[in-house]
Short mmCIF file of C-alpha atoms in Angstrom, two decimals:
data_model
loop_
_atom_site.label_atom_id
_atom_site.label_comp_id
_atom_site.label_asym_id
_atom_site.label_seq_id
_atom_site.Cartn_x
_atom_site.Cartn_y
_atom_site.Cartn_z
CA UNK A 1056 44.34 -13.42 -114.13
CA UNK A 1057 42.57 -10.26 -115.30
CA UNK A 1058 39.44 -13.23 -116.77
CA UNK A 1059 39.20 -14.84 -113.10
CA UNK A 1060 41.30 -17.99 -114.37
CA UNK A 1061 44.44 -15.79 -114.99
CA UNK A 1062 44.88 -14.42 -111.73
CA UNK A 1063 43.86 -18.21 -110.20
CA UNK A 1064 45.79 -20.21 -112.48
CA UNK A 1065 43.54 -23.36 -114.52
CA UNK A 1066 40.47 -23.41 -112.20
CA UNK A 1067 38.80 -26.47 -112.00
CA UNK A 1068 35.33 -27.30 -110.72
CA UNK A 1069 34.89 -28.59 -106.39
CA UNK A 1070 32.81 -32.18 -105.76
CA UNK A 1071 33.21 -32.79 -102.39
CA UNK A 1072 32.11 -32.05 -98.61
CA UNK A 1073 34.02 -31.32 -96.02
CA UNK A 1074 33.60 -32.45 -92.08
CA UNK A 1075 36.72 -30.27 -90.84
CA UNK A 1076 39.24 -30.73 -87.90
CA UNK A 1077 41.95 -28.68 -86.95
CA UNK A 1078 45.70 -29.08 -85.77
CA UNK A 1079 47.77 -26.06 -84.79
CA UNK A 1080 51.27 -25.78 -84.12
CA UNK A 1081 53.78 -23.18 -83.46
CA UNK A 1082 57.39 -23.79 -85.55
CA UNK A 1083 60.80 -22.20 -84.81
CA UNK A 1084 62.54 -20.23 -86.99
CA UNK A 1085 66.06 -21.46 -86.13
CA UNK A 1086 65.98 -24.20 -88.56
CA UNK A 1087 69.67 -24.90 -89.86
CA UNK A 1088 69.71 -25.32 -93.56
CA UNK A 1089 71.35 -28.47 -94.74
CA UNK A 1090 73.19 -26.58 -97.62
CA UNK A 1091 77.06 -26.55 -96.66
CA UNK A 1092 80.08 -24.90 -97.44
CA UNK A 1093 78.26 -23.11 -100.30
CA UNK A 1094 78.71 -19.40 -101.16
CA UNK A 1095 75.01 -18.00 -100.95
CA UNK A 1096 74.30 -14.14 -101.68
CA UNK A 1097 71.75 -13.68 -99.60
CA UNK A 1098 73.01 -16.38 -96.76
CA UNK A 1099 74.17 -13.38 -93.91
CA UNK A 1100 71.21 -11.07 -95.01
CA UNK A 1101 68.56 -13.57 -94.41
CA UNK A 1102 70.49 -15.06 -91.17
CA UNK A 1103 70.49 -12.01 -89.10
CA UNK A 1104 66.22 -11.60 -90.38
CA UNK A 1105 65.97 -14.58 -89.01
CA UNK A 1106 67.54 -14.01 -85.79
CA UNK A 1107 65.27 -10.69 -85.74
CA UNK A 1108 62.43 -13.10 -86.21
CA UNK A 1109 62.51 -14.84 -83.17
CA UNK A 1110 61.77 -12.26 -80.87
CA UNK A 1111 58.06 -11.67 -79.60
CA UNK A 1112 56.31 -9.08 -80.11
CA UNK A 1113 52.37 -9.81 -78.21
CA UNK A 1114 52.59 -13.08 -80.12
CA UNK A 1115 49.11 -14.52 -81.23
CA UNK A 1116 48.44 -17.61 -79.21
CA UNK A 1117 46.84 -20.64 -80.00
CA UNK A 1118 44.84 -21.23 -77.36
CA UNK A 1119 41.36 -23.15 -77.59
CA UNK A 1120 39.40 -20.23 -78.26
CA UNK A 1121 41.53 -18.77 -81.04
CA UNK A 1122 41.58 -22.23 -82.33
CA UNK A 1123 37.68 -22.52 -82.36
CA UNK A 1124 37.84 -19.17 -84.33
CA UNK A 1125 40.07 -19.59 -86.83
CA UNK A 1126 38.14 -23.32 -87.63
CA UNK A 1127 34.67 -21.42 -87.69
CA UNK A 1128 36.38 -18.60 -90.09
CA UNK A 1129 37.78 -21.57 -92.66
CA UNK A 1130 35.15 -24.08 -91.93
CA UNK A 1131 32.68 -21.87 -94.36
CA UNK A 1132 35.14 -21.49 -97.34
CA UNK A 1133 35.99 -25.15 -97.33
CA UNK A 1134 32.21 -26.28 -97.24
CA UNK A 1135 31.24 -24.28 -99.96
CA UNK A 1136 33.87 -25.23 -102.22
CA UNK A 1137 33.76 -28.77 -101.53
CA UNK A 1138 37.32 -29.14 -100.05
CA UNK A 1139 38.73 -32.12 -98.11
CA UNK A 1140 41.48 -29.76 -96.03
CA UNK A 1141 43.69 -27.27 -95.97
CA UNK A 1142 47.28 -25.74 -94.80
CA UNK A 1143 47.67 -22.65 -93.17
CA UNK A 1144 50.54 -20.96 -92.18
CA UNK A 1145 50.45 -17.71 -90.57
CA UNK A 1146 54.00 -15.16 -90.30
CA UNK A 1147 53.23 -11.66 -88.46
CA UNK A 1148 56.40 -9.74 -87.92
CA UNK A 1149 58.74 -10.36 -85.11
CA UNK A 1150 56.33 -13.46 -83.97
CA UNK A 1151 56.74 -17.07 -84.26
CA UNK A 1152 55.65 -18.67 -87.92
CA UNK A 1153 51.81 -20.25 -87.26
CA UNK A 1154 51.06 -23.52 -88.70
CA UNK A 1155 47.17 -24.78 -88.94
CA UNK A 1156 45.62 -28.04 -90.85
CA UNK A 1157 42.21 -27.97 -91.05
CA UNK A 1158 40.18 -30.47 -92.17
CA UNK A 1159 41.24 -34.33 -93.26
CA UNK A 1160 44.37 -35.72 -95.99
CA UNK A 1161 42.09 -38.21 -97.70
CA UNK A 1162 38.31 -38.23 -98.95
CA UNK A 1163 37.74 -41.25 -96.06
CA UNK A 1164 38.17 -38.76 -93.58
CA UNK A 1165 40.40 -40.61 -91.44
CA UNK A 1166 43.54 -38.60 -91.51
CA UNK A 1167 44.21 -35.17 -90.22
CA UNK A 1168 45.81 -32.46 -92.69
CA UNK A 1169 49.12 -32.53 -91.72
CA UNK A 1170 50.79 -29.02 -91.34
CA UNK A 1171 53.75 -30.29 -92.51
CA UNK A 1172 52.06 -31.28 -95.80
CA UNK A 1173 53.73 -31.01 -99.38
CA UNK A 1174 52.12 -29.28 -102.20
CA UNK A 1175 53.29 -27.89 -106.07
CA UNK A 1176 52.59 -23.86 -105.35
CA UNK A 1177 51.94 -23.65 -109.16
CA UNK A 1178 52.26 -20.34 -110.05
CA UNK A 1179 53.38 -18.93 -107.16
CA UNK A 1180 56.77 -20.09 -108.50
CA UNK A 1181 56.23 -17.30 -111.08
CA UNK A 1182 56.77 -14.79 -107.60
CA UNK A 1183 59.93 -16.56 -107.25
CA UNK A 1184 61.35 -16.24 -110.77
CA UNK A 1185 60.75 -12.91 -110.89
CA UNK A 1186 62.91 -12.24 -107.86
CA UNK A 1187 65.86 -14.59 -109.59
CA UNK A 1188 65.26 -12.42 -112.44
CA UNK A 1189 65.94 -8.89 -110.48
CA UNK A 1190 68.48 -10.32 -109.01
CA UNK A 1191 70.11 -10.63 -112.41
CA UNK A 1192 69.29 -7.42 -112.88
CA UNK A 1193 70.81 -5.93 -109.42
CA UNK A 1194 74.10 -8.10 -110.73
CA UNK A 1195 74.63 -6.02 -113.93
CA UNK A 1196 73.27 -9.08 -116.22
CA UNK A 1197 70.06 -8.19 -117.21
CA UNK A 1198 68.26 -5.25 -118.02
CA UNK A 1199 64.06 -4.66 -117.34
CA UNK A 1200 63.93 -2.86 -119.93
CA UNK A 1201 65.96 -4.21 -122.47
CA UNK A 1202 64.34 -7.07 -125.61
CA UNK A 1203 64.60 -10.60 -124.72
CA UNK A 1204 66.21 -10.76 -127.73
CA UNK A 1205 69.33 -8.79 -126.81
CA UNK A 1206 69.72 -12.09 -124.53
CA UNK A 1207 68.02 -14.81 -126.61
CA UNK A 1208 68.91 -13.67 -130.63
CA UNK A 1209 66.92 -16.76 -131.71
CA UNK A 1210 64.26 -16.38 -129.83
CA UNK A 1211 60.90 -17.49 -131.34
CA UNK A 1212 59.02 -14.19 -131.51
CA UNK A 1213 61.05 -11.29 -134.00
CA UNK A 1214 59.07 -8.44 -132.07
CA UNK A 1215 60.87 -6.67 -129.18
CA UNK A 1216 59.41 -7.62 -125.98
CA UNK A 1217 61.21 -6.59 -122.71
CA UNK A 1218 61.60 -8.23 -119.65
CA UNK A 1219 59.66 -6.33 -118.17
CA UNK A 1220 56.65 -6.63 -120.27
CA UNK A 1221 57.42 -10.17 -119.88
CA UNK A 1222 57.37 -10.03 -115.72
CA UNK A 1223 54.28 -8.27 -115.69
CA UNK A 1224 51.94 -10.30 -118.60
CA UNK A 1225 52.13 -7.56 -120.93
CA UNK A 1226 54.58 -8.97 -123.55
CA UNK A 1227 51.21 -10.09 -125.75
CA UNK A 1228 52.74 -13.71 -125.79
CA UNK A 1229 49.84 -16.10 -126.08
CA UNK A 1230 49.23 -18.96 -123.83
CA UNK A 1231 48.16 -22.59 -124.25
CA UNK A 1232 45.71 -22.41 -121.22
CA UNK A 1233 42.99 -22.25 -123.88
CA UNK A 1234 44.22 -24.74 -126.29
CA UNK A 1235 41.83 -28.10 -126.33
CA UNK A 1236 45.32 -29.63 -127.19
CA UNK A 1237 47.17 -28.70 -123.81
CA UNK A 1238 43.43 -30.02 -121.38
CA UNK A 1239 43.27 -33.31 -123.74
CA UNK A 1240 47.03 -34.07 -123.30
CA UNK A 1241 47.46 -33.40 -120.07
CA UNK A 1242 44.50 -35.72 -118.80
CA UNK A 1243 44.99 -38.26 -121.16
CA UNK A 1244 49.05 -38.84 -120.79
CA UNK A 1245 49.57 -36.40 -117.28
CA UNK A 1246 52.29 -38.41 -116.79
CA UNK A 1247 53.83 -37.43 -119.74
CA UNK A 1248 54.19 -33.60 -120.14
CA UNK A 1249 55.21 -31.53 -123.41
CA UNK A 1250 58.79 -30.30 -123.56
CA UNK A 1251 59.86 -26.81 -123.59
CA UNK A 1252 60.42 -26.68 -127.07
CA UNK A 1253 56.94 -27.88 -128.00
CA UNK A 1254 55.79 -25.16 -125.20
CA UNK A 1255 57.63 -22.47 -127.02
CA UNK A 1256 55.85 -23.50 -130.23
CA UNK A 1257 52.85 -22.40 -128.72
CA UNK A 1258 54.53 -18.76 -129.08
CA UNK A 1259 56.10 -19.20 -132.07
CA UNK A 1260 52.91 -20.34 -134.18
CA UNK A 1261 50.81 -17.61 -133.15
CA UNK A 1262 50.43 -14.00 -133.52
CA UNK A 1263 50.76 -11.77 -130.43
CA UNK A 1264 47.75 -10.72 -128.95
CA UNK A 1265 48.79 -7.47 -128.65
CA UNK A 1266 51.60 -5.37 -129.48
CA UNK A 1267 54.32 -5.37 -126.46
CA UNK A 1268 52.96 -3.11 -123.91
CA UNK A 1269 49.81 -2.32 -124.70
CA UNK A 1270 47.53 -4.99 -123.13
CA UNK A 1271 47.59 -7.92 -120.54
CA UNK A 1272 47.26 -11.11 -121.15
CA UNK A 1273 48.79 -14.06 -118.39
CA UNK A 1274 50.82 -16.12 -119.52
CA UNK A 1275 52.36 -19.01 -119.14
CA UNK A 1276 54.73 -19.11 -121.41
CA UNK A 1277 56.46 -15.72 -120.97
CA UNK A 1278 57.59 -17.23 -117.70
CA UNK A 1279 59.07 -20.33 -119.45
CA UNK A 1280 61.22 -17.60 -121.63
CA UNK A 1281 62.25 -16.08 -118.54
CA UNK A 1282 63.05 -19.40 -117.00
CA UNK A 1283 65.52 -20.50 -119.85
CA UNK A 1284 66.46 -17.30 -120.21
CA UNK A 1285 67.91 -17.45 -116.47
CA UNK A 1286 69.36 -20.77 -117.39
CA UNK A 1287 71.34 -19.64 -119.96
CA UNK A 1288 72.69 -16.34 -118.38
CA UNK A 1289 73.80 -17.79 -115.15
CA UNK A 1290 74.67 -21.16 -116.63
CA UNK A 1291 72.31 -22.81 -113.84
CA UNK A 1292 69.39 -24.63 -113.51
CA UNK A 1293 65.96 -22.89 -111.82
CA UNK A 1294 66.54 -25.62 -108.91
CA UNK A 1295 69.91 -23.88 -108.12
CA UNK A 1296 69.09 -20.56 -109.18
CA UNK A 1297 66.11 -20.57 -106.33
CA UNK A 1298 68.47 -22.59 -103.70
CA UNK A 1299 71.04 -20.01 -103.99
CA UNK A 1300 68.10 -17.40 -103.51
CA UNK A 1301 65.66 -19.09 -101.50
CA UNK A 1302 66.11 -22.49 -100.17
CA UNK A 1303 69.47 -22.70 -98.44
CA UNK A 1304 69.23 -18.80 -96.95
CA UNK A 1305 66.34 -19.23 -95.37
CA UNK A 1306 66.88 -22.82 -93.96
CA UNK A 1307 63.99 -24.59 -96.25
CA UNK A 1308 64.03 -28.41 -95.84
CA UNK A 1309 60.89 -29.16 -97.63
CA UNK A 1310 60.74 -26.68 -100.39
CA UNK A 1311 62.69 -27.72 -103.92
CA UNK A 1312 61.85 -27.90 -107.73
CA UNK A 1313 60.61 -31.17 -108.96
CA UNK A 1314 61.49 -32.10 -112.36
CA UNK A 1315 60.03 -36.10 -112.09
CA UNK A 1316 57.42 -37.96 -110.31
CA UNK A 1317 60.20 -39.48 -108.39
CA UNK A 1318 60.62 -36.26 -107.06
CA UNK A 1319 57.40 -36.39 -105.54
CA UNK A 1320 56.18 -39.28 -103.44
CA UNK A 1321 56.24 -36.27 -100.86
CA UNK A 1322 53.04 -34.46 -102.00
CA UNK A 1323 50.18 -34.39 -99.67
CA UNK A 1324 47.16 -36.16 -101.74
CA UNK A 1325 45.46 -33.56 -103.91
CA UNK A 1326 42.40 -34.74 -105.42
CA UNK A 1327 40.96 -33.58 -109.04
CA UNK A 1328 38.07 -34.92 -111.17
CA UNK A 1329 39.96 -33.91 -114.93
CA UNK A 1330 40.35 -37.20 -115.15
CA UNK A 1331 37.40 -38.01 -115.95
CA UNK A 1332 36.33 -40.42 -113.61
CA UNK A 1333 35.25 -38.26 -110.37
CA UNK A 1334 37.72 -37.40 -107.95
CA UNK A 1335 40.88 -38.84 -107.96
CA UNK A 1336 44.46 -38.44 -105.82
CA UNK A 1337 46.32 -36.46 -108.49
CA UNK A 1338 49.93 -36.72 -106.39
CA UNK A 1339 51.59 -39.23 -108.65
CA UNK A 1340 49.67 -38.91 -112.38
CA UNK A 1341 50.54 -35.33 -112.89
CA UNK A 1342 54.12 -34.76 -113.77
CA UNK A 1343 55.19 -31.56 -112.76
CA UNK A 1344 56.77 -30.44 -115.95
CA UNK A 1345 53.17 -30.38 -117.36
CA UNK A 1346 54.06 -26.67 -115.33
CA UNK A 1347 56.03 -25.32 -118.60
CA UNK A 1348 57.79 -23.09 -116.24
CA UNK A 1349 58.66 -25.23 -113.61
CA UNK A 1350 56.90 -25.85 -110.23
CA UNK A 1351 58.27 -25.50 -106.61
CA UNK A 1352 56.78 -28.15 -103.81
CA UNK A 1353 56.95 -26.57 -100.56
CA UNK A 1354 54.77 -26.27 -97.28
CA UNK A 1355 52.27 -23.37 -96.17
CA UNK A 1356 55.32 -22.86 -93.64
CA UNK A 1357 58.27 -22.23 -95.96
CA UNK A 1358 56.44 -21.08 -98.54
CA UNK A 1359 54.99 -17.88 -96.07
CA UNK A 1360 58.61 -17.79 -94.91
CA UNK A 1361 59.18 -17.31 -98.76
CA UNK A 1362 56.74 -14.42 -99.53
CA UNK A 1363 57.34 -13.13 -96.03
CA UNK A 1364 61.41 -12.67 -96.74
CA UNK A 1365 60.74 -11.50 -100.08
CA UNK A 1366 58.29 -8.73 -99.70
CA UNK A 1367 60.21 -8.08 -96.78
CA UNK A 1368 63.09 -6.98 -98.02
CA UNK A 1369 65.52 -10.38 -96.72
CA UNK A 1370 65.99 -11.89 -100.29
CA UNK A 1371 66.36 -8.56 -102.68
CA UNK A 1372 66.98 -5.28 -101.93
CA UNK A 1373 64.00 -3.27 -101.05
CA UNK A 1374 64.08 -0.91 -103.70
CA UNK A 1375 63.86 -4.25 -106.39
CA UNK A 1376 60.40 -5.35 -104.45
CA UNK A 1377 58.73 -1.45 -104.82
CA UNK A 1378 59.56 -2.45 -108.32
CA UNK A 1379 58.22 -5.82 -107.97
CA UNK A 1380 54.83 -4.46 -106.69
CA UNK A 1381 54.81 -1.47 -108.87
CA UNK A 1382 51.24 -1.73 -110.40
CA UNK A 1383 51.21 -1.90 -113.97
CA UNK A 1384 48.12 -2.77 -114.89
CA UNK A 1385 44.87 -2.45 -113.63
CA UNK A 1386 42.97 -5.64 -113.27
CA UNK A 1387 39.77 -4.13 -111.49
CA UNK A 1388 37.96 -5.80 -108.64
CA UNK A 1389 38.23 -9.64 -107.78
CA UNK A 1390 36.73 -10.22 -104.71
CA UNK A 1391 37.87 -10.75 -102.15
CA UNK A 1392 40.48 -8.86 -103.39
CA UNK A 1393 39.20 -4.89 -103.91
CA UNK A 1394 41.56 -3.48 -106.43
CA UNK A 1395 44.13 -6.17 -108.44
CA UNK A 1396 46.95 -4.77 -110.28
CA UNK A 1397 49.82 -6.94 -111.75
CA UNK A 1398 52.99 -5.59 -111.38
CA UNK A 1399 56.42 -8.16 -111.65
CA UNK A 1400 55.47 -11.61 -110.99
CA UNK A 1401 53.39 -10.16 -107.86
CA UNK A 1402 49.62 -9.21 -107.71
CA UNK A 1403 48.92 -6.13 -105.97
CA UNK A 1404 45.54 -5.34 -103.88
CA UNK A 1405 45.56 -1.09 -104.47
CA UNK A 1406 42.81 -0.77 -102.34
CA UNK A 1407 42.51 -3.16 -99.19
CA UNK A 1408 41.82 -2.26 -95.44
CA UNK A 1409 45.21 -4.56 -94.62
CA UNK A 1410 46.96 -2.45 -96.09
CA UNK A 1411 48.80 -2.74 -99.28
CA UNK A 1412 48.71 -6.78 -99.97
CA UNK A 1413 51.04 -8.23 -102.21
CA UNK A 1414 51.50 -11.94 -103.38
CA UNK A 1415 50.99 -14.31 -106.06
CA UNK A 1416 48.00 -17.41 -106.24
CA UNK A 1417 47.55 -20.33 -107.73
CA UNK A 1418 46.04 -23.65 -108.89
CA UNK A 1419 45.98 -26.42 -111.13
CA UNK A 1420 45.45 -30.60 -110.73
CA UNK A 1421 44.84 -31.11 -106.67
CA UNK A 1422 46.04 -27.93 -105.44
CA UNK A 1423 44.87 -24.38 -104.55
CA UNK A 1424 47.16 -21.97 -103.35
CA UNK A 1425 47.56 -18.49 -102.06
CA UNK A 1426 50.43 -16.33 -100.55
CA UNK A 1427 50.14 -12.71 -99.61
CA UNK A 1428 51.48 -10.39 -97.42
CA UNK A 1429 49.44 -7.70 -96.17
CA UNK A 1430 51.44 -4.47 -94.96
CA UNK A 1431 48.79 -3.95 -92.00
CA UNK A 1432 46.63 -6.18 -90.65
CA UNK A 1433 45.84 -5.24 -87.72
CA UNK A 1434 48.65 -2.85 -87.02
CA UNK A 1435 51.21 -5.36 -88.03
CA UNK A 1436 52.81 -6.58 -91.42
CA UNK A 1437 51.42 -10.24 -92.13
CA UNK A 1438 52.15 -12.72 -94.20
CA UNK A 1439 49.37 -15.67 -94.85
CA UNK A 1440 49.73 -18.68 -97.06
CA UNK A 1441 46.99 -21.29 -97.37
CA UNK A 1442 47.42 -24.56 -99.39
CA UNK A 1443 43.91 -26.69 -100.11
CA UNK A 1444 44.30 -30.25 -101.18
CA UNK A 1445 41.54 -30.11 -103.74
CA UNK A 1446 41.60 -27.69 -106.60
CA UNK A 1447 38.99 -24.66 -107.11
CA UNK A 1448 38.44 -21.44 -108.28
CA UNK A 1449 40.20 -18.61 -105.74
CA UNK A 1450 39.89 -21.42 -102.96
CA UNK A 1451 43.24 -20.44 -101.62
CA UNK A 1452 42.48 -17.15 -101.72
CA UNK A 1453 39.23 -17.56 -99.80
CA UNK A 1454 41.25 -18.95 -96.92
CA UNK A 1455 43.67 -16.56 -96.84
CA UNK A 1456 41.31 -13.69 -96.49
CA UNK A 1457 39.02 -15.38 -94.24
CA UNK A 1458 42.33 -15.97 -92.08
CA UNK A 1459 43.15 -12.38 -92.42
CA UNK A 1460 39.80 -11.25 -91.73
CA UNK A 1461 39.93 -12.86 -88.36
CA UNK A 1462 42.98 -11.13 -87.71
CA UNK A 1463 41.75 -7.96 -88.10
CA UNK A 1464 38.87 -8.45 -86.08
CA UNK A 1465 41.28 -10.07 -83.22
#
């Protein structure tokens, strides 16, 4: 967010120190889905990238040395921010997906990180409905350019706004990120979010902040219209909008939408002080629909399989993900990013030695997150996704850069 918080998500402040340890595992990529006998658009596309995927190319190994390096690259990032442990996963082209947990599960320090640790994404979901959304749009169904409200006559705002101004935050729809409401609700009753409708209000009982198109602004709820507005054109829920995409094409056994803290008990401990009482396990108090748009759990695995097959090309055609990271606007330096733009539910780095670096962020109760795929590091295209178990401003970030940083130095 173009104000740090927008292009992190709801940053929240770090209170803890870290004594870090590391596991590292290799995972194969011929994992059979355990969708059957289901038509899936994308199902033979994203088969035969897989099968491309398991061939070697001067694969990075983890031996004891590259293990030491990688800790000492983290290590820093984690201390300074306070942050029990993280997930790692690392995808370079052609190679093996990388798995890493560094650092410790609970604040005892008794329990290794598991790589194979859940986590909400937060807003990296938004990456995802975007790409549902083109696909609409390669089917004939929607238009980028066309009003919402060719789609959605009752929509709550009267004022044009295309989907595309809506993809990339410059629709002028207001948010309730700033409201004292939203914070006050959401740690007093987390386990008892607002419902779209009372979300929407949010939209409907304020003015724009700008006229369509001529600002940015994040937001939040845009990406509620767009996920109702896929509802209602494909007659489908997000959950089987994103399998047909996502989840059963590319074999994910981990990675879902959760709708109910029974969906849950799978989350990885992620630890938050908005409380109000220091830090606390936030796993089963938040419910996830407190995420107006919805919220995918996943791994640092499947979700870097995720942004991997997307910017990739494996999920939508590659002429729909030049759109995708088409910079629209200019969000100016954000270190350790050089250059952010925001194009259609990606962030763009213009102006990084990786190469062109695409991917989405984000954050909220327990979690920081980060997944980006950088077009050259180190010769190769690479695609890095970091989960932390405690939230903080750019923390997933941090450790995806640091990760890539060692990369380009190896």
């Amino acid at each position: 967010m173009v104000t740090v918080p927008t292009l992190i998500g709801e940053p929240l402040s770090a209170a803890w120190s870290v004594l870090a340890s590391t596991r590292i595992s290799a995972l194969p990529r011929d994992r059979e889905t355990e969708q059957t006998q289901r038509s899936r658009c994308c199902q033979s596309l994203a088969a035969a990238s897989y099968s491309r995927g398991l061939s070697r190319h001067r694969a990075l190994t983890m031996d004891q040395g590259i293990q030491a390096a990688l800790k000492g690259a983290v290590d820093p990032v984690l201390a300074q921010a306070q942050i029990p442990g993280v997930a790692i996963a690392i995808q370079i082209a052609n190679e093996p997906l990388l798995t890493l947990g560094i650092g410790y599960q609970d604040l005892g320090q008794t329990i290794p990180l598991s790589t194979d640790a859940s986590f909400y994404i937060y807003s990296v979901t938004k990456s995802l409905i975007a790409a549902a959304v083109l696909h609409q749009v390669s089917a004939g169904c929607l238009g980028l350019d066309a009003p919402i409200q060719d789609y959605w006559p009752n929509f709550p705002v009267a004022t044009p706004i295309t989907l595309r101004q809506i993809l990339s935050h410059s629709s002028g729809l207001p948010d309730y990120g700033g409201l004292p409401a939203y914070h006050e609700a959401v740690k007093t009753t987390p386990d008892a979010p607002w419902s779209p409708i009372a979300f929407l209000e949010v939209a409907s009982q304020r003015d724009l902040l700008f006229d369509p198109g001529q600002g940015w602004a994040y937001s939040n709820i845009g990406y509620l219209a767009l996920k109702l507005l896929l509802e209602k054109v494909t007659g489908r829920s997000m959950e089987d909008c994103l399998d047909e995409l996502f989840f059963a094409p590319l074999g994910l056994r981990q990675t879902f939408v959760a709708t109910s803290l029974h969906d849950v008990t799978c989350l990885m401990p992620g630890y938050t002080s908005i409380f109000g009482s220091g830090l606390e396990n936030m796993a089963q108090r938040y419910h996830p629909d407190w995420v107006s748009h919805g919220v995918v759990v996943s791994t640092a695995a499947e979700l870097a399989t995720m942004m991997h097959a997307l910017i990739t090309g494996q999920i939508l055609d590659l002429t729909l993900i030049e759109q995708m990271a088409q910079p629209v606007h200019s969000l100016g330096s954000h270190p350790p990013l050089q250059n952010v733009a925001c194009g259609l539910g990606l962030f763009i780095d213009t102006a990084s030695p990786y190469g062109r670096v695409t991917g989405h962020n984000g954050g909220g109760p327990g979690y920081s997150i980060a997944a980006f795929h950088f077009s050259s590091l180190a010769g190769r295209a690479t695609t890095i996704a970091a989960a932390t178990n405690r939230d903080g401003d750019n923390v997933g970030i941090d450790v995806a850069y640091a990760v890539a940083r060692h990369l380009a130095q190896g």
